[in-house]
Amino acid sequence: MITKRIIACLDVHDGRVVKGVQFVDLIDAGDPATQAARHAREGADEIVLLDITATHEGRQTLLDTVRRTARELFVPFCVGGGIRSAKDAAQVFEAGADKVSVNSAALAHPTLIDAIGRSFGAQAVVVAIDARRDPEAADPVRDAQVFVQGGRKPAGRRVVEWAREAEARGAGEILLTSMNCDGTRTGFDCELTAAVSESVSIPVIASGGAGTVGHFVDVFGRGKADAALAASIFHFGVSSARSLKEELAKAGVSVRLPC
Amino acid sequence: MRVTVIDYKAGNLTSVLKALRHLGAEAVVTDGDLAPIEAAERLVLPGVGHFAATERLESTGLTPAIRAAIARGVPFLGICVGMQWLYAGSSEAPAQPGLAHFAESCARFSESSEKVPHVGWNSLEIRPNSRLLAGVEPGEYVYFTHSYKAPVTADTAATTFYIEPFAAAVERANVMGVQFHPEKSGATGLKILRNFLSWQAKGTE
């Protein structure tokens, strides 16, 4: 039986893992290679490394980090942040990533999705969408907007429509982050996740808001997510993927155990 | 031990090479050069993406060299599209023939309410006497990402269920294939690659 994936996410800044609330107030949370290895050992089904440095000098640091992190990692490994061309993607794959995640650059130049997919296969392209709902909107779910530049600027696209276009262009997965929920530990945006998941046939990874086991049960059930990203609850030894999955199994969610 | 990995520009080889080298293999890559295949001790054909990419195996003349190596008894492992290529073909690219080492053809998952592609960790039901999967317990999980699959036949070494049962692994003598990605399947995947690297023809073990 196919299982729901628990994906450990490492936000990386200048070669260090960091954690912030709604993309600000960053706290140091360790070395990426060490953290990735620990998460894999503790049962994470996949590792995502998102580079939030976004400076030119940071590119080489990122490739070194990816190379070091990938060396002993034998679960799927996705890398995002600052990938603006098929050439950038090729370097990240060469360094050991299995998938790349594209966000702002894909919105600016949607053919980037087609280009990476053609060279490396759809399974290697994750389109990350930073979504924000306006509670005042007529339909807050259908009208949820895509944001770029770390959530600072509206892209002028509706989330569900952009997810559909990404799939049509050859994206293999959607990584949907709720800007409203991110870092709050108050739960995922299940309504928005379900709306996206029902609109595409590729897997949807839910992100933003994880704080308790119940939040994961909700997003896999009501939210129709295929996978869920967890960052803050894994840092500082709060929990492990294995203990999370053992709790999920008790709640009737199909997960990879033992792991 | 030495293993030759065939590069036909279908995706990225880094992960496969890394896993083989982690297990102590001397992994070399060939892309269109026949000599390394003629001299190969073991062959791995990886592959992600579209079945049409296997056209390059024909245009570069690799297909007859691989066929000859298999006939010589060289252990062969196809991964993902590399496994599907062992069959007669795939409805993903009907004009493109496979090796036809296995007579059946690959097809897309049947229409259902489930998502296609099949992406994620799913469990293996292992048939008895598989040497490739020796030591893998029933129900162990491996990582899949694919929309097309091979049918369950007498040569199937393991089945997985998603929408319908399909061949997760195929094995007949020295010719083996896995639909999943052993290089991305944690300890279970490494165990399977180790079995492949230590595979010897019966009587020479």
Coordinates of C-alpha atoms in Angstrom, one line a residue:
Chain A
M1 CA 0.0 0.0 0.0
I2 CA 1.3 3.5 -0.9
T3 CA 2.2 5.4 2.2
K4 CA 2.0 9.1 3.1
R5 CA 5.4 10.7 3.1
I6 CA 6.9 12.7 6.0
I7 CA 9.4 15.0 4.5
A8 CA 12.0 16.7 6.7
C9 CA 12.7 20.2 5.5
L10 CA 15.9 22.1 6.1
D11 CA 15.9 25.8 5.5
V12 CA 19.5 26.7 4.8
H13 CA 21.1 30.2 5.0
D14 CA 24.9 30.6 4.2
G15 CA 25.4 26.9 4.6
R16 CA 23.6 26.6 8.0
V17 CA 20.2 25.2 8.9
V18 CA 17.9 28.0 10.2
K19 CA 14.4 28.3 11.4
G20 CA 12.2 31.4 11.4
V21 CA 8.6 32.4 11.9
Q22 CA 6.9 33.4 8.7
F23 CA 10.3 33.7 7.0
V24 CA 11.8 36.2 9.5
D25 CA 13.7 36.0 12.9
L26 CA 16.1 33.2 11.9
I27 CA 17.6 30.9 14.5
D28 CA 20.6 28.7 13.8
A29 CA 19.6 25.0 13.8
G30 CA 22.8 23.2 12.8
D31 CA 24.8 21.7 9.9
P32 CA 22.7 20.6 6.9
A33 CA 24.6 17.3 6.2
T34 CA 24.4 16.3 9.9
Q35 CA 20.8 17.3 10.2
A36 CA 19.8 15.5 6.9
A37 CA 21.6 12.3 8.0
R38 CA 19.9 12.4 11.4
H39 CA 16.4 12.9 9.9
A40 CA 17.0 10.0 7.4
R41 CA 18.2 7.8 10.3
E42 CA 15.2 8.8 12.4
G43 CA 12.7 7.7 9.7
A44 CA 12.1 10.7 7.4
D45 CA 10.9 9.5 4.0
E46 CA 12.6 12.3 2.1
I47 CA 14.7 15.4 2.7
V48 CA 14.1 18.8 1.3
L49 CA 16.8 21.5 1.5
L50 CA 15.7 25.0 0.7
D51 CA 18.4 27.6 0.3
I52 CA 17.2 31.0 1.4
T53 CA 20.5 32.8 0.9
A54 CA 19.7 33.8 -2.7
T55 CA 23.0 35.7 -3.2
H56 CA 25.4 35.2 -6.0
E57 CA 28.3 34.2 -3.6
G58 CA 25.9 31.8 -1.9
R59 CA 25.6 29.6 -5.0
Q60 CA 28.9 27.8 -4.6
T61 CA 28.3 27.4 -0.9
L62 CA 25.0 25.8 -1.8
L63 CA 26.6 23.3 -4.2
D64 CA 29.1 22.4 -1.6
T65 CA 26.4 21.9 0.9
V66 CA 24.3 19.8 -1.5
R67 CA 27.4 17.6 -2.3
R68 CA 28.2 17.1 1.4
T69 CA 24.6 16.4 2.3
A70 CA 23.9 14.0 -0.6
R71 CA 27.1 11.9 0.0
E72 CA 25.6 9.5 2.5
L73 CA 21.9 10.1 1.9
F74 CA 20.0 7.2 0.4
V75 CA 16.4 8.6 0.5
P76 CA 15.0 11.1 -2.1
F77 CA 16.7 14.5 -1.8
C78 CA 15.2 17.7 -3.1
V79 CA 17.0 21.0 -3.3
G80 CA 15.4 24.4 -3.9
G81 CA 16.3 28.1 -3.7
G82 CA 17.8 30.3 -6.4
I83 CA 17.4 27.9 -9.3
R84 CA 16.8 30.2 -12.2
S85 CA 17.8 28.1 -15.2
A86 CA 18.1 24.6 -16.5
K87 CA 21.9 25.0 -16.1
D88 CA 21.5 25.9 -12.4
A89 CA 19.3 22.8 -12.0
A90 CA 21.9 20.6 -13.8
Q91 CA 24.6 21.8 -11.3
V92 CA 22.4 20.9 -8.4
F93 CA 21.6 17.4 -9.8
E94 CA 25.3 16.9 -10.5
A95 CA 26.0 17.7 -6.9
G96 CA 23.6 14.9 -5.8
A97 CA 20.0 16.2 -5.7
D98 CA 17.3 13.9 -7.0
K99 CA 14.8 16.7 -7.5
V100 CA 14.9 20.5 -7.7
S101 CA 12.3 22.8 -6.4
V102 CA 11.6 25.9 -8.4
N103 CA 9.5 28.9 -7.3
S104 CA 10.0 32.5 -8.3
A105 CA 12.0 31.8 -11.4
A106 CA 9.2 29.4 -12.7
L107 CA 6.6 32.2 -12.2
A108 CA 8.8 34.6 -14.1
H109 CA 9.6 32.1 -16.8
P110 CA 7.2 29.2 -16.7
T111 CA 9.1 27.4 -19.5
L112 CA 11.8 26.7 -16.9
I113 CA 9.5 23.8 -15.7
D114 CA 9.3 22.4 -19.3
A115 CA 13.1 22.7 -19.7
I116 CA 14.1 20.9 -16.5
G117 CA 11.4 18.3 -17.1
R118 CA 12.6 17.6 -20.6
S119 CA 16.2 17.1 -19.5
F120 CA 15.8 15.3 -16.2
G121 CA 12.2 13.9 -16.2
A122 CA 9.0 15.2 -14.6
Q123 CA 9.8 13.3 -11.4
A124 CA 12.8 15.7 -10.9
V125 CA 10.8 18.9 -10.9
V126 CA 8.9 20.1 -7.8
V127 CA 7.1 23.4 -8.2
A128 CA 7.0 25.2 -4.9
I129 CA 4.1 27.6 -4.3
D130 CA 4.0 30.1 -1.5
A131 CA 0.3 30.7 -1.0
R132 CA -1.5 33.4 0.9
R133 CA -5.2 33.7 1.6
D134 CA -7.0 37.0 1.9
P135 CA -9.7 36.4 4.5
E136 CA -11.6 39.2 3.0
A137 CA -11.7 37.6 -0.5
A138 CA -15.1 36.3 -1.8
D139 CA -13.7 32.8 -1.9
P140 CA -10.5 32.7 0.2
V141 CA -9.6 29.2 -1.1
R142 CA -10.2 29.7 -4.8
D143 CA -8.8 33.2 -4.7
A144 CA -5.7 32.4 -2.6
Q145 CA -2.7 34.2 -4.2
V146 CA 0.8 33.0 -5.1
F147 CA 3.6 35.1 -3.5
V148 CA 7.2 35.3 -4.5
Q149 CA 10.5 36.6 -3.1
G150 CA 10.2 34.7 0.2
G151 CA 6.6 35.6 0.5
R152 CA 7.1 39.4 0.2
K153 CA 5.5 40.1 -3.2
P154 CA 2.2 38.9 -4.9
A155 CA 2.8 37.2 -8.2
G156 CA -0.6 38.0 -9.5
R157 CA -1.6 34.4 -9.9
R158 CA -4.2 32.3 -8.2
V159 CA -2.8 29.2 -6.4
V160 CA -5.0 26.5 -8.0
E161 CA -4.6 27.9 -11.5
W162 CA -0.8 28.1 -11.2
A163 CA -0.7 24.5 -9.8
R164 CA -2.6 23.3 -12.9
E165 CA -0.3 25.1 -15.2
A166 CA 2.7 23.7 -13.5
E167 CA 1.4 20.2 -13.9
A168 CA 0.6 20.8 -17.6
R169 CA 4.1 22.0 -18.2
G170 CA 5.6 18.8 -16.7
A171 CA 6.0 19.4 -13.0
G172 CA 6.2 16.1 -11.0
E173 CA 5.0 17.4 -7.6
I174 CA 3.6 20.5 -6.0
L175 CA 5.1 21.8 -2.7
L176 CA 2.4 24.0 -1.3
T177 CA 3.3 26.3 1.6
S178 CA 0.7 28.3 3.4
M179 CA 2.2 31.7 4.3
N180 CA -0.6 32.2 6.7
C181 CA 0.2 29.1 8.7
D182 CA 4.0 28.8 8.3
G183 CA 5.8 28.7 11.6
T184 CA 2.7 29.1 13.7
R185 CA 2.4 25.5 14.7
T186 CA -1.4 25.9 14.5
G187 CA -2.0 23.3 11.7
F188 CA -1.9 23.1 7.9
D189 CA -4.3 24.9 5.6
C190 CA -6.3 21.8 4.9
E191 CA -8.9 23.5 2.7
L192 CA -6.4 25.0 0.4
T193 CA -4.3 21.8 0.2
A194 CA -7.4 19.8 -0.7
A195 CA -8.4 22.3 -3.4
V196 CA -5.0 22.0 -5.0
S197 CA -4.7 18.2 -4.6
E198 CA -8.1 17.7 -6.2
S199 CA -7.2 20.0 -9.1
V200 CA -4.0 18.1 -10.2
S201 CA -3.1 14.4 -10.6
I202 CA 0.5 14.9 -9.4
P203 CA 1.4 14.6 -5.7
V204 CA 0.9 17.6 -3.4
I205 CA 3.2 18.1 -0.5
A206 CA 1.6 20.2 2.3
S207 CA 3.8 22.7 4.2
G208 CA 3.4 25.3 6.8
G209 CA 1.8 25.1 10.2
A210 CA 2.7 21.6 11.6
G211 CA 2.7 21.6 15.4
T212 CA 1.0 18.4 16.5
V213 CA 0.4 14.8 15.2
G214 CA -3.2 15.7 14.8
H215 CA -2.3 18.4 12.2
F216 CA -0.7 15.7 10.1
V217 CA -3.7 13.4 10.4
D218 CA -5.9 16.2 9.3
V219 CA -3.8 17.2 6.2
F220 CA -3.6 13.6 5.0
G221 CA -7.3 13.1 5.5
R222 CA -9.3 16.3 5.0
G223 CA -6.4 18.0 3.2
K224 CA -5.9 15.1 0.7
A225 CA -2.1 15.7 0.9
D226 CA 0.2 13.0 -0.5
A227 CA 3.1 14.1 1.7
A228 CA 3.7 16.7 4.4
L229 CA 6.7 18.8 5.2
A230 CA 7.8 19.2 8.7
A231 CA 10.6 21.6 9.8
S232 CA 10.1 23.2 13.2
I233 CA 8.7 20.1 15.0
F234 CA 11.9 18.2 14.1
H235 CA 14.4 20.8 15.2
F236 CA 15.8 21.0 18.7
G237 CA 14.8 17.3 19.3
V238 CA 11.1 18.0 19.7
S239 CA 10.1 14.9 17.8
S240 CA 11.4 12.5 15.2
A241 CA 9.9 11.3 11.9
R242 CA 9.8 7.8 13.4
S243 CA 7.8 8.8 16.5
L244 CA 5.5 11.0 14.4
K245 CA 4.9 8.1 12.0
E246 CA 4.2 5.7 14.9
E247 CA 1.5 8.1 16.1
L248 CA 0.1 8.5 12.6
A249 CA -0.1 4.7 12.2
K250 CA -2.1 4.5 15.4
A251 CA -4.4 7.1 13.9
G252 CA -4.9 4.9 10.8
V253 CA -2.6 6.7 8.4
S254 CA -0.6 4.4 6.1
V255 CA 3.1 5.3 6.7
R256 CA 6.5 3.5 6.1
L257 CA 7.2 1.6 9.3
P258 CA 9.5 0.2 10.5
C259 CA 11.8 2.8 9.1
Chain B
M1 CA 34.0 -5.5 -7.9
R2 CA 33.6 -3.5 -11.1
V3 CA 30.2 -2.4 -12.5
T4 CA 29.5 -0.6 -15.7
V5 CA 26.7 2.0 -15.7
I6 CA 25.2 2.8 -19.0
D7 CA 24.5 6.5 -19.6
Y8 CA 21.9 7.1 -22.3
K9 CA 21.0 10.7 -21.2
A10 CA 17.8 9.7 -19.4
G11 CA 18.1 11.6 -16.2
N12 CA 20.8 11.9 -13.7
L13 CA 23.2 9.1 -12.7
T14 CA 24.7 10.7 -9.6
S15 CA 22.6 8.9 -7.1
V16 CA 23.0 5.5 -8.7
L17 CA 26.8 5.9 -8.9
K18 CA 26.9 7.2 -5.3
A19 CA 25.0 4.1 -4.0
L20 CA 27.1 1.6 -5.9
R21 CA 30.4 3.3 -4.8
H22 CA 29.1 3.4 -1.2
L23 CA 28.8 -0.4 -1.4
G24 CA 32.4 -0.7 -2.5
A25 CA 31.9 -1.1 -6.2
E26 CA 34.2 0.4 -8.8
A27 CA 31.5 2.1 -10.9
V28 CA 32.4 3.3 -14.4
V29 CA 30.1 5.1 -16.8
T30 CA 29.8 4.5 -20.5
D31 CA 27.8 6.6 -22.9
G32 CA 27.8 5.2 -26.4
D33 CA 31.2 3.6 -26.3
L34 CA 30.9 -0.2 -26.9
A35 CA 34.2 -1.4 -25.5
P36 CA 33.3 -1.0 -21.8
I37 CA 30.1 -3.0 -22.4
E38 CA 32.0 -5.7 -24.2
A39 CA 34.4 -5.9 -21.3
A40 CA 31.8 -5.4 -18.6
E41 CA 31.7 -7.7 -15.5
R42 CA 28.3 -6.3 -14.4
L43 CA 25.9 -3.9 -16.2
V44 CA 23.5 -1.4 -14.7
L45 CA 21.0 0.5 -16.9
P46 CA 19.4 3.3 -14.9
G47 CA 16.8 5.6 -16.3
V48 CA 14.1 8.1 -15.3
G49 CA 11.7 9.9 -17.5
H50 CA 10.3 8.9 -20.8
F51 CA 10.5 5.4 -22.5
A52 CA 11.3 7.3 -25.8
A53 CA 14.8 8.1 -24.3
T54 CA 15.8 4.4 -24.8
E55 CA 15.9 5.2 -28.5
R56 CA 19.5 6.4 -27.8
L57 CA 20.4 2.8 -26.9
E58 CA 19.6 1.9 -30.5
S59 CA 21.0 4.9 -32.3
T60 CA 24.4 4.5 -30.5
G61 CA 24.5 0.8 -31.3
L62 CA 24.4 -0.2 -27.6
T63 CA 21.5 -2.6 -27.9
P64 CA 23.3 -5.4 -29.6
A65 CA 26.3 -5.0 -27.3
I66 CA 24.0 -5.3 -24.2
R67 CA 22.2 -8.3 -25.8
A68 CA 25.6 -10.0 -26.3
A69 CA 26.7 -9.2 -22.7
I70 CA 23.5 -10.7 -21.4
A71 CA 24.0 -13.8 -23.5
R72 CA 27.5 -14.1 -22.1
G73 CA 26.0 -14.3 -18.6
V74 CA 26.9 -10.8 -17.4
P75 CA 24.7 -9.9 -14.5
F76 CA 22.4 -7.0 -15.7
L77 CA 20.2 -4.7 -13.6
G78 CA 17.7 -2.3 -15.1
I79 CA 16.3 0.4 -12.9
C80 CA 12.9 2.1 -13.6
V81 CA 12.8 2.9 -17.3
G82 CA 15.9 0.6 -17.5
M83 CA 13.7 -2.3 -16.3
Q84 CA 10.9 -1.4 -18.6
W85 CA 13.3 -1.5 -21.6
L86 CA 13.9 -5.2 -20.9
Y87 CA 10.3 -5.8 -22.1
A88 CA 9.0 -5.7 -25.7
G89 CA 8.0 -2.1 -25.4
S90 CA 5.8 0.4 -23.6
S91 CA 2.6 2.2 -24.6
E92 CA 4.4 5.4 -23.5
A93 CA 6.3 5.3 -26.8
P94 CA 4.7 2.6 -29.0
A95 CA 7.1 3.1 -31.9
Q96 CA 10.1 2.4 -29.7
P97 CA 10.9 -1.3 -29.2
G98 CA 12.5 -2.5 -26.0
L99 CA 15.0 -5.4 -25.7
A100 CA 12.2 -8.0 -25.6
H101 CA 14.1 -10.1 -23.2
F102 CA 10.8 -10.4 -21.5
A103 CA 8.0 -10.9 -24.1
E104 CA 5.3 -8.7 -22.4
S105 CA 4.9 -4.9 -22.8
C106 CA 4.6 -2.1 -20.3
A107 CA 1.5 0.0 -20.0
R108 CA 0.1 3.0 -18.1
F109 CA -1.7 2.5 -14.8
S110 CA -5.4 1.8 -15.4
E111 CA -7.8 4.8 -15.1
S112 CA -9.0 5.2 -11.5
S113 CA -9.6 7.8 -8.9
E114 CA -6.0 7.4 -7.7
K115 CA -3.3 9.8 -8.8
V116 CA -0.9 8.9 -11.6
P117 CA 2.2 9.0 -11.3
H118 CA 2.7 6.6 -8.5
V119 CA 5.1 8.5 -6.3
G120 CA 6.3 7.4 -2.8
W121 CA 7.2 4.5 -0.6
N122 CA 5.2 1.3 -1.3
S123 CA 5.7 -2.3 0.0
L124 CA 7.0 -5.4 -1.8
E125 CA 5.4 -8.8 -1.9
I126 CA 8.3 -11.0 -2.7
R127 CA 8.1 -14.2 -4.7
P128 CA 10.1 -17.2 -3.3
N129 CA 13.6 -17.9 -4.6
S130 CA 14.4 -14.3 -5.7
R131 CA 18.1 -13.9 -5.4
L132 CA 18.0 -10.2 -6.1
L133 CA 15.7 -9.7 -3.2
A134 CA 17.3 -12.2 -0.8
G135 CA 17.1 -11.0 2.8
V136 CA 14.3 -8.5 2.1
E137 CA 11.4 -9.2 4.3
P138 CA 7.8 -9.2 2.9
G139 CA 6.3 -5.8 3.3
E140 CA 9.5 -3.8 3.2
Y141 CA 9.2 -0.4 1.6
V142 CA 10.9 1.0 -1.5
Y143 CA 10.6 4.3 -3.3
F144 CA 8.7 4.5 -6.6
T145 CA 8.1 7.3 -9.1
H146 CA 6.5 6.2 -12.4
S147 CA 3.3 6.2 -14.5
Y148 CA 3.9 3.1 -16.6
K149 CA 4.5 -0.4 -15.2
A150 CA 5.3 -4.0 -16.2
P151 CA 2.7 -6.8 -15.9
V152 CA 2.9 -9.6 -13.3
T153 CA 4.2 -12.8 -15.0
A154 CA 6.2 -16.0 -14.1
D155 CA 9.4 -13.9 -14.2
T156 CA 8.1 -11.4 -11.6
A157 CA 10.3 -11.4 -8.5
A158 CA 8.2 -9.0 -6.4
T159 CA 4.8 -7.4 -6.9
T160 CA 3.5 -4.1 -5.5
F161 CA -0.1 -2.9 -5.4
Y162 CA -1.1 0.5 -6.6
I163 CA -4.4 0.7 -8.4
E164 CA -3.6 -2.9 -9.5
P165 CA -0.7 -5.4 -8.9
F166 CA 2.3 -4.8 -11.0
A167 CA 5.9 -6.1 -11.3
A168 CA 8.1 -4.2 -8.8
A169 CA 11.0 -6.5 -9.7
V170 CA 11.7 -9.0 -12.5
E171 CA 14.4 -11.7 -12.5
R172 CA 15.4 -14.5 -14.8
A173 CA 18.9 -15.9 -14.3
N174 CA 21.4 -13.0 -14.9
V175 CA 18.8 -10.5 -16.0
M176 CA 17.1 -8.4 -13.3
G177 CA 15.1 -5.3 -13.2
V178 CA 13.5 -3.1 -10.5
Q179 CA 10.7 -0.6 -11.1
F180 CA 11.6 1.3 -7.9
H181 CA 14.8 3.2 -7.1
P182 CA 17.0 1.1 -4.9
E183 CA 19.5 4.0 -4.7
K184 CA 16.8 6.0 -3.0
S185 CA 15.2 3.3 -0.9
G186 CA 17.3 3.5 2.3
A187 CA 18.7 0.3 3.8
T188 CA 16.3 -1.9 1.9
G189 CA 17.5 -0.5 -1.4
L190 CA 21.2 -0.9 -0.5
K191 CA 20.6 -4.5 0.4
I192 CA 19.1 -5.1 -3.0
L193 CA 22.0 -3.4 -4.8
R194 CA 24.4 -5.4 -2.6
N195 CA 22.7 -8.6 -3.7
F196 CA 23.1 -7.6 -7.3
L197 CA 26.8 -6.7 -6.8
S198 CA 27.5 -10.1 -5.3
W199 CA 25.4 -12.1 -7.8
Q200 CA 27.2 -15.0 -9.3
A201 CA 26.0 -17.6 -11.8
K202 CA 24.8 -20.8 -10.1
G203 CA 27.7 -23.2 -9.8
T204 CA 30.3 -20.4 -9.7
E205 CA 29.3 -19.0 -6.3

